[in-house]
Structure formats: C-alpha cells, structure tokens
XYZ file of C-alpha atoms in Angstrom:
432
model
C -2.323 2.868 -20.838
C -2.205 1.301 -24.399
C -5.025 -0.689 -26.058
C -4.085 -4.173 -25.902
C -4.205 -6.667 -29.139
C -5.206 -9.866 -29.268
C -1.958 -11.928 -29.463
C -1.141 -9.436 -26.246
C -4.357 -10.354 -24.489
C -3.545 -14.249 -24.848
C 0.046 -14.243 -23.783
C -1.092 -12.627 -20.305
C -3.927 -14.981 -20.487
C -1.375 -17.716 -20.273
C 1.245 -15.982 -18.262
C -1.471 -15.725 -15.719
C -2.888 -19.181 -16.171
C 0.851 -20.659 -15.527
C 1.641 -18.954 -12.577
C -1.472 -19.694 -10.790
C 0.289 -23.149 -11.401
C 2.850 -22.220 -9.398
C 2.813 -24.041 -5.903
C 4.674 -20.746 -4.385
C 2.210 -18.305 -5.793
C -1.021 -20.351 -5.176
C 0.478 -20.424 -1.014
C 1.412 -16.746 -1.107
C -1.955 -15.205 -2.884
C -3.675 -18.096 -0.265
C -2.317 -16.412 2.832
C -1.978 -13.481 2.013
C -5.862 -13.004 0.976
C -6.406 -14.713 4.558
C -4.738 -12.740 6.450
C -5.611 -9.169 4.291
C -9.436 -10.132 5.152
C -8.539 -11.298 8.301
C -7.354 -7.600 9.527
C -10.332 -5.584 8.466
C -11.837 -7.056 11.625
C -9.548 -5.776 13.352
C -9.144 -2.232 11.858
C -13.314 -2.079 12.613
C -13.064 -3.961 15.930
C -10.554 -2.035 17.585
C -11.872 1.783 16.657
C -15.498 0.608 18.097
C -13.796 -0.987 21.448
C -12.521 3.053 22.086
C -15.769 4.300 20.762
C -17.690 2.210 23.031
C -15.278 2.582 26.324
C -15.047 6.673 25.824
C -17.444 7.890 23.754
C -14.917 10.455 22.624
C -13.493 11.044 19.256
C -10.376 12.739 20.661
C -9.634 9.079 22.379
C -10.513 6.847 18.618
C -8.168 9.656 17.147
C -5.440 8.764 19.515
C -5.878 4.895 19.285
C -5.080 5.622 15.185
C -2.454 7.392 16.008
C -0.768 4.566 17.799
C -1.295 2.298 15.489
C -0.323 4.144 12.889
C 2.563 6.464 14.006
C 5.382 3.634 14.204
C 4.560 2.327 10.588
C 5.927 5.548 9.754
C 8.658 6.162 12.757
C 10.023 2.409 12.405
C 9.553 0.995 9.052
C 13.195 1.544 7.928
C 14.043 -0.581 10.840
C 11.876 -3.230 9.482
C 13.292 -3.102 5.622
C 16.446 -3.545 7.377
C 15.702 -6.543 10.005
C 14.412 -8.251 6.546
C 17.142 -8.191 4.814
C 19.561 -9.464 7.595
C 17.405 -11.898 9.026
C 15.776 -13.301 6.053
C 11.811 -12.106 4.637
C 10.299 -15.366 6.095
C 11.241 -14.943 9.348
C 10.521 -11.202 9.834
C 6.640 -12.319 8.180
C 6.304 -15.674 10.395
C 7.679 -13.838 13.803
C 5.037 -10.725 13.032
C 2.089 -13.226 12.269
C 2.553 -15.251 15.468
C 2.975 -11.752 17.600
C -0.161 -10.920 15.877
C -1.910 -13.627 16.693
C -0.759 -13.683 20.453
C -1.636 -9.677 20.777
C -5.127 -10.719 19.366
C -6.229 -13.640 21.391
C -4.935 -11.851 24.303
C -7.146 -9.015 24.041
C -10.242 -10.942 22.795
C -9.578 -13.090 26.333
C -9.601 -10.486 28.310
C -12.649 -8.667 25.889
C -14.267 -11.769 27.306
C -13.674 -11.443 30.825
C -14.454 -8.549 31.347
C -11.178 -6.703 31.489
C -11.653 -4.041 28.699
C -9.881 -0.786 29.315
C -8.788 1.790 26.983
C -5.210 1.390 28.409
C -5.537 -2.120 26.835
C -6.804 -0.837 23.609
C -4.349 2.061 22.793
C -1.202 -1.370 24.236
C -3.009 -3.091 21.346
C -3.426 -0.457 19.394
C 0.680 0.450 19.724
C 1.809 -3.448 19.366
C -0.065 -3.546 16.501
C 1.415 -1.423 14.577
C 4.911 -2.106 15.822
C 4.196 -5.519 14.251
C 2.873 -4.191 10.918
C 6.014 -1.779 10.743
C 8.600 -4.468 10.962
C 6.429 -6.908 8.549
C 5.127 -5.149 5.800
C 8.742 -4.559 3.878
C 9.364 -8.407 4.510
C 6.109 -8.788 2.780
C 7.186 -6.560 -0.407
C 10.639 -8.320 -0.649
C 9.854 -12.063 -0.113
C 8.400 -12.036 -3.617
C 11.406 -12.217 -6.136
C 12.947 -15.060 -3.788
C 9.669 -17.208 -3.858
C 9.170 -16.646 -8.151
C 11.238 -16.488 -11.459
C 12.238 -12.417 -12.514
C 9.422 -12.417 -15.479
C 6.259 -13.650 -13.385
C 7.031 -10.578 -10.938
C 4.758 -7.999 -13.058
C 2.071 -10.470 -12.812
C 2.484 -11.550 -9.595
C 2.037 -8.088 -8.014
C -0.798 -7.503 -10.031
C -2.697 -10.133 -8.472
C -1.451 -10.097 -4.629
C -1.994 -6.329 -5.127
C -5.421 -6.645 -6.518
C -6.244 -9.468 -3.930
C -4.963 -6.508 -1.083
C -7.804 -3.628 -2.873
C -10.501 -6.213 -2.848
C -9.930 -7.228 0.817
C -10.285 -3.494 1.518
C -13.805 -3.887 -0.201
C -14.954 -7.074 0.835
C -13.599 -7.061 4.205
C -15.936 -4.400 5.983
C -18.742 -5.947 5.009
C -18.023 -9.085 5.652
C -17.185 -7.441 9.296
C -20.520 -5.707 9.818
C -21.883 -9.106 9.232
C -20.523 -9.759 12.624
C -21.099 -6.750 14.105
C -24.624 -6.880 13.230
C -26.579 -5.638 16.486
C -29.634 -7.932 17.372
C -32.910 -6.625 18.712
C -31.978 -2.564 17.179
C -28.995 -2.769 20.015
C -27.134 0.457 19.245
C -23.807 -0.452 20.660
C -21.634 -3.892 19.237
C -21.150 -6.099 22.958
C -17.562 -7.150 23.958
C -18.827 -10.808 22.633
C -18.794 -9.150 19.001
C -15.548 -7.222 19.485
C -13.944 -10.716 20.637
C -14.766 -12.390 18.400
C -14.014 -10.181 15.430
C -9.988 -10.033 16.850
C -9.872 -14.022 17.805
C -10.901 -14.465 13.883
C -7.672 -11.727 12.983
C -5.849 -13.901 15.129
C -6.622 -16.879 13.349
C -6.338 -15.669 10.094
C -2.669 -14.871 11.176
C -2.441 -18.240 12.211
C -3.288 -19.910 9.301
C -1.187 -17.707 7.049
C 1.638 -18.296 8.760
C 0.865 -22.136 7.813
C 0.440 -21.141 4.300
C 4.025 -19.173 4.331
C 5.705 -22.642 5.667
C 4.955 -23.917 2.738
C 6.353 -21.843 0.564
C 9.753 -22.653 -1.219
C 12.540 -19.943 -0.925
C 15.581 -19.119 -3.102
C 18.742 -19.297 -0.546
C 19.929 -15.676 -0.329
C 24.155 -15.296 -0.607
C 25.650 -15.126 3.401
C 26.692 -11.410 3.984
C 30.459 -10.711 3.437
C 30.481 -9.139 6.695
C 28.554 -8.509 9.932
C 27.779 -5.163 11.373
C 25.246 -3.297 13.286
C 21.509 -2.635 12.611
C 22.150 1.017 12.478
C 25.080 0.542 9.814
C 22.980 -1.889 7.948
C 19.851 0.445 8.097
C 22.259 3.557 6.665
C 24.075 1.153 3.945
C 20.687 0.757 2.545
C 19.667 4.332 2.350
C 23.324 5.108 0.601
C 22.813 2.294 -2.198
C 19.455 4.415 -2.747
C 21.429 7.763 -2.870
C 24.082 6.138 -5.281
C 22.139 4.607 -8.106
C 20.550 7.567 -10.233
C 17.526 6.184 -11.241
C 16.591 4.713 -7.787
C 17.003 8.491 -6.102
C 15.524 10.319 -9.104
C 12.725 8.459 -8.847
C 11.939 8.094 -4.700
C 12.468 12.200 -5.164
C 10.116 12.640 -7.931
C 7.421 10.392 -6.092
C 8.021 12.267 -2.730
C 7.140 15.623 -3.997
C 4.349 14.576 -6.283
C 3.180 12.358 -3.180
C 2.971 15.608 -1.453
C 0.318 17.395 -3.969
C -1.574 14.189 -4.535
C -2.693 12.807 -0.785
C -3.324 15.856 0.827
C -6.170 16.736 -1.879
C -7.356 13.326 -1.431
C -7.370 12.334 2.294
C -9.143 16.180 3.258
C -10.162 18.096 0.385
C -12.455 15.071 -0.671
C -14.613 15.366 2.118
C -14.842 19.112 1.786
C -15.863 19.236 -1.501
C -18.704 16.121 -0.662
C -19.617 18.512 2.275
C -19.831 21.582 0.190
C -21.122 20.710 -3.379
C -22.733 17.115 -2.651
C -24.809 14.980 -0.735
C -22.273 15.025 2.440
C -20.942 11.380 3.591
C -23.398 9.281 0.883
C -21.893 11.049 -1.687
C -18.078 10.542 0.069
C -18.824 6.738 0.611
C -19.841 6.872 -3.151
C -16.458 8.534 -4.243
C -14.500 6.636 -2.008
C -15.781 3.300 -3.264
C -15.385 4.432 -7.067
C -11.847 5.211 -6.138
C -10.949 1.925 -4.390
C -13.068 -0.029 -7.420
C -10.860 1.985 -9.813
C -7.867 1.111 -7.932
C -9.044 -2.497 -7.970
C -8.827 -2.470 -11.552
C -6.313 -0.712 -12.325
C -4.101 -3.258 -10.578
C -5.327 -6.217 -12.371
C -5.125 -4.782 -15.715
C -1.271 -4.069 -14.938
C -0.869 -7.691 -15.368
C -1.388 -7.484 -19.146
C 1.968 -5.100 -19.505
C 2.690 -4.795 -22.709
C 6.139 -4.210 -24.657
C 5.418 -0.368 -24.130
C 5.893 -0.322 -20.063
C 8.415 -2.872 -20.723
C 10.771 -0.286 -22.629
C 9.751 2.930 -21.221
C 8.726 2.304 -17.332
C 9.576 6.149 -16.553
C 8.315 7.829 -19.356
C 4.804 5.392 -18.469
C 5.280 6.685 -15.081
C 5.546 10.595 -16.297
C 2.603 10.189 -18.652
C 0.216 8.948 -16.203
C 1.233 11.452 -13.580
C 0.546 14.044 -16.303
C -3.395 12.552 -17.066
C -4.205 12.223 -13.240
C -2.847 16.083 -12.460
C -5.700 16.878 -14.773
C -8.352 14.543 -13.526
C -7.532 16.751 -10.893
C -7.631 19.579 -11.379
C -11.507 18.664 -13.256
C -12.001 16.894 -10.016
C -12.376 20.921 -8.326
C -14.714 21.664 -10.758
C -17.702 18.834 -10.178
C -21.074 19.880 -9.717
C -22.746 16.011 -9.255
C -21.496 13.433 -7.643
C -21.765 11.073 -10.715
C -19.009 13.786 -12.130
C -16.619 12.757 -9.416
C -17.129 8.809 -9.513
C -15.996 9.287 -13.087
C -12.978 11.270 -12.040
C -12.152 8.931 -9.519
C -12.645 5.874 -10.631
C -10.186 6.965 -13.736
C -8.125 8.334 -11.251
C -8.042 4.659 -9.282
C -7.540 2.781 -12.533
C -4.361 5.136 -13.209
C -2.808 4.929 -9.890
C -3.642 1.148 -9.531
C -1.908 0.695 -12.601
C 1.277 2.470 -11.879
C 1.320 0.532 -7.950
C 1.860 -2.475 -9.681
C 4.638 -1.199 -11.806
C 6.801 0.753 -9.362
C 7.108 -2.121 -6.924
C 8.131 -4.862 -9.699
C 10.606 -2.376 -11.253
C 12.015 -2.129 -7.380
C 11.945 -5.482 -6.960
C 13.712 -6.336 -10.297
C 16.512 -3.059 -10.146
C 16.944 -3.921 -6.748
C 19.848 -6.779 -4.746
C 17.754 -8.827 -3.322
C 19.800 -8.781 -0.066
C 18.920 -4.920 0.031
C 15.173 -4.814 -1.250
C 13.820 -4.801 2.149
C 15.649 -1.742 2.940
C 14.700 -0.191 -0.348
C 10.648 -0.994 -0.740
C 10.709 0.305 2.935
C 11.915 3.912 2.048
C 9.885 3.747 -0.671
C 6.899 2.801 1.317
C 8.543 5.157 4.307
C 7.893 8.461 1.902
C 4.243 7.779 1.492
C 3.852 7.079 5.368
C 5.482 9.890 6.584
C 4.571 12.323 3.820
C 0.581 11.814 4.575
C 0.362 13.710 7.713
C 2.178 16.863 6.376
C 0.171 16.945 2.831
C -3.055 16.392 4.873
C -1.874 19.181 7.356
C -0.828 21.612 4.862
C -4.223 20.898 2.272
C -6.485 21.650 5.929
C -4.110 24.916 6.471
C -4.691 25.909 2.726
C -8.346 25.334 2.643
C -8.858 27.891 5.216
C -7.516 30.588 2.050
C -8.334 28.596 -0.463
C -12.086 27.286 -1.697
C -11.789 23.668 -2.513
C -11.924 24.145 -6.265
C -9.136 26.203 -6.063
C -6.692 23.520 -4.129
C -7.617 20.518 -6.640
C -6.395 22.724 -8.907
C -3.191 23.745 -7.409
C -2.369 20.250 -6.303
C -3.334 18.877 -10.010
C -0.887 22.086 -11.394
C 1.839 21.198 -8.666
C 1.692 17.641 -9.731
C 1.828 18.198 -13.485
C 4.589 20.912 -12.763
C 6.501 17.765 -11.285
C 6.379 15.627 -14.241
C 7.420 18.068 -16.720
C 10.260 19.217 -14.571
C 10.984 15.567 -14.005
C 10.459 14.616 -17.858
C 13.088 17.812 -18.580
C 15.753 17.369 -16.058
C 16.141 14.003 -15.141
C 16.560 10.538 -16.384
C 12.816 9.156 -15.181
C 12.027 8.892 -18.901
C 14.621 6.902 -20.735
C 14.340 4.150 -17.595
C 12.709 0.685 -18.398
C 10.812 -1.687 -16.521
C 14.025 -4.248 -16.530
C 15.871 -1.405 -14.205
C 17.785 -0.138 -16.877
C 18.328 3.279 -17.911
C 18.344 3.684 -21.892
C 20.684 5.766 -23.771
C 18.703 8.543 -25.741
C-alpha cells in the first residue's frame, strides 16, 4: 500500500464524513453492526448447547458441519434467488426465518425440551438461511449508494463485520458468565443468548425497511432458477477479467487457507506456548484484518488505475510473510507476521468486492459475489485437508514455505500470462 499525502488524507476524511450523512448508509452500517454482534451469540451458544447435551467433540464437529456445509453446497442458489427476487427481500425473508428458528429454540431451551436432534435442525436451518442471505447482503449495496461511495462504503460495513468478530465473544461470555464457579452455562444462559440473536434479527430487519432502493430494470424474460443460476456462471466465464481473476484467487485461495486454518495451530503447538500463543496470533491476525479494511477507505489514485497489478503486488508481499511465518521462533515474531499479513488481506477484501460490485450488472451481482464467495467456501475444506495430509511429510516450516512459494508462483504466472495487471478498480481493463 502507498503512503498517503495530506491533500489524500483529507479528501477521504470528507468522503467518509459525507457518507456517514447518508440516510441509506447510516441504516445499513446500523443493522448490519446489530445483527453481526447479534450472531456471535449464537455461533458460542449453539456449540456449548452440543457440548453440554453430549459431551463429545465428534457431535460439536457435526453440529459445524451442518451449519456450515450448505453455505458452501447452496450459496449459488442464493446469488441467484437475489437477483430475481430483489436483495431486500432475500435479506428481510432470511432475518425473519432467523428470528423465528431462534425464539423457537430458546422456547423450547426454556422448557425443557433440549435435544441434540433440535440443535443439529437449528444448526442445519441456520445455515440454509445464511446461504441464501449472505450474497443478497454483498449485492444490495450499489442499489442503496452512488458508484464512487462504494470503496468507502465496504470499508466500513467490512470493518464494522471484523470488529463484531472481536467484540462479539466477549460481549457473549459476559452472558455466559457461570455464577458460584458453575462449570457448565444452564439452558437459561443458552436461551437467552439465541432470543437476543433473534432480536437483533428483528431489529435489523427494521433498520433495512428503511432503507431507500434504486428500482432494478424488469427482466426481459422469465425462466427457471436453474437457467438463471447457469446464465450467471456463463456471464462470469465470458468477461476476461471477471474469470481471470475468480481463477487466480481460487488457486492462490488454495495455498493460503490451508496454512492458516491447520498449520497455525501446529506450529503454536510445536514452537510456542500452545493455545495462549494461538489466541495471541489469531487476535493479531483479526486486529490486522480490522485495519487493513479501514485503511482501504483512503484508496488512492494508485488502486484506482491499477486494481490488478495492486492485487498481484500484495499477493507477492504476503507469500513471503509466509514463508518467514515457518521460520518463527517467538510468538511476538508471528504477531508481527500476522498482523501485516491481516492488514494486507484486509486491504485487498475491501477492494475485490467494490471492483465486483462496480464491473458487475447489477441484475447479475448476486450471482457473481456468490461464486466469488462460493470458491472460498468450498475451497477451505480441501486446502485444510490437503495442508493436514502434507504435514504428516512435511515439518511445519517446510509447508509455510511451500504454500508462501505456491502463492508467489501464482502471481508471477498471473502477472506474466494474464490480464490481472493492466485491470483498474473502475472494471476496466487498460491497454498496455
């Protein structure tokens, strides 16, 4: 990223200060913060309720899994009910699900009905709901703002999303709090924490009524879900950039979460202080992120004019962070690495979803942020699979640095042999 001047620093000083004058904005970065808080009590609540019904890890695996599994299987279906039956709806139909699924099982929590059947039914509605939600949520943007407050606009919903993730668990615990050195959270706790999800939903849904929508144009014709659902993955395939770029961001996607989501806690198990020192690198990570996000509201006339080459660049740094990153000895080593790591990958977040949003038909951009999303989802279990199958030939040190190689590898291929580098942040692809 590029040092910043001072006539820069002011103009995104104002840019900022006049789109938190925006009524739509001030609703949307409202609710949304409401409802992103809102679900860590969930996401704490409902791992516990297994944990305290079995016991058994195999069963809280399983209960992840459910919830989990059809935001990968089904989120294509989602980008595609979006964009025929209009963002808001999708959003305020999933909220008001969410809500019902909640209060439901924080009744029954209450009387005395808790099962693990009725978790892992929670569990699985869920994440049906969050499946056919979150590309509404990613696509309702550029119909609620003007094209040039999009940059800034993810920044800050994006940033508002990392520091739920912070704030939200503790502000959980809070409730979770056992009195008199109880060692198990009562059913009273557990629902509680998912009747205050549910009305978090609630009240974002409130929010979203109030926010003012751009009228999308009618479709010229009317055709199946399925046909809808494969129109959008062909618009993908036809426009260079677009597949260029969802390519170059599957593969490096691969080499990147694997190392991450199981390699981490090896190397905390192996060369640090065990889960203090993962907590520690986890939480310089997520505060890097945090960062990184809101300082990719400033821009600049740089990312403006060369989005891929940015993109390329930053790839390039992180495969070395790395590849250093298999080489700590101290655990103060690997907040550095991380956090820088965060700050990079923040950064570039916040830029790939406004360039999608601005390259992209709004009648097809829920179809097209979910396949983006899609390739992150589905890649994680086969990076994490392969990284635990590697690390049984492979010391950790050793698989940071094939992962950082594989990813740098990527970029210069990508720099090389495609167009990724001439692209801008306006959509366009400039002539060399």
């Amino acid at each position: 990223m590029q040092f910043l001047t001072t006539a820069e620093l002011n103009m995104t000083t104002a840019a900022t200060a006049h789109l938190m004058r925006n009524t739509n904005f001030r609703w949307l970065l409202g609710g949304g913060l409401i409802s992103m808080l809102g679900d860590q009590f969930s996401l704490l609540a409902l791992p516990w309720l297994v944990l305290s019904l079995t016991g058994d890890s195999l069963s809280l695996g399983f209960a992840v899994a459910l919830m989990g599994a059809p935001r990968a299987l089904l989120i294509l279906l989602g980008g595609t009910v979006a964009d025929r039956y209009s963002a808001r709806t999708v959003i305020m139909t999933s909220k008001l699900l969410n809500a019902a699924i909640l209060l439901l099982l924080a009744a029954l929590l209450m009387l005395g009905h808790a099962s693990v059947a009725l978790a892992y039914g929670a569990a699985l509605a869920l994440g049906i709901a969050a499946a056919i939600a979150i590309p509404a949520g990613t696509a309702i943007l550029p119909q609620a703002l003007p094209a040039p407050a999009l940059q800034t606009a993810n920044s800050m919903l994006m940033g508002a999303r990392q520091l739920a993730l912070l704030a939200g668990p503790l502000l959980a615990a809070l409730l979770f709090q056992a009195p008199h050195g109880a060692r198990q959270t009562g059913m009273a706790a557990l629902a509680a924490a998912f009747a205050i999800d549910a009305l978090t939903f609630l009240l974002s849904a409130w929010t979203l009524q109030k926010v003012s929508l751009r009228p999308l144009p009618a479709a010229a014709t009317v055709q199946g879900l399925w046909r809808d659902m494969a129109e959008g993955l062909a618009m993908v395939w036809r426009d260079r950039a677009l597949r260029s770029c969802y390519l170059y961001w599957a593969v490096a996607a691969f080499f990147v979460i694997g190392p991450l989501q199981v390699a981490l806690p090896v190397l905390a198990s192996e060369r640090l202080q065990g889960a203090s020192a993962l907590g520690l690198l986890l939480g310089a990570h997520g505060a890097g992120t945090l960062a990184g996000m809101l300082a990719s509201g400033l821009g600049g006339a740089w990312l403006r004019r060369r989005f891929g080459a940015t993109l390329l660049s930053i790839d390039a740094v992180v495969s070395v962070l790395l590849m250093a990153l298999g080489q700590i000895g101290s655990s103060w080593q690997g907040v550095v690495l991380l956090a820088l790591t965060g700050m990079l990958s923040g950064y570039l977040q916040v830029a790939i979803f406004t360039w999608i949003q601005r390259r992209v038909a709004p009648a097809m951009l829920g179809r097209a942020m979910a396949l983006f999303m899609s390739i992150f989802l589905g890649l994680a279990p086969l990076s994490a699979a392969a990284t635990g199958a590697l690390l049984r030939h492979l010391g950790v040190g050793e698989l940071f640095c094939a992962g950082g190689a594989m990813l740098l590898a990527a970029a210069v291929a990508a720099a090389l042999w495609t167009n990724i580098p001439r692209i801008a942040a306006s959509g366009h692809v400039m002539e060399p």
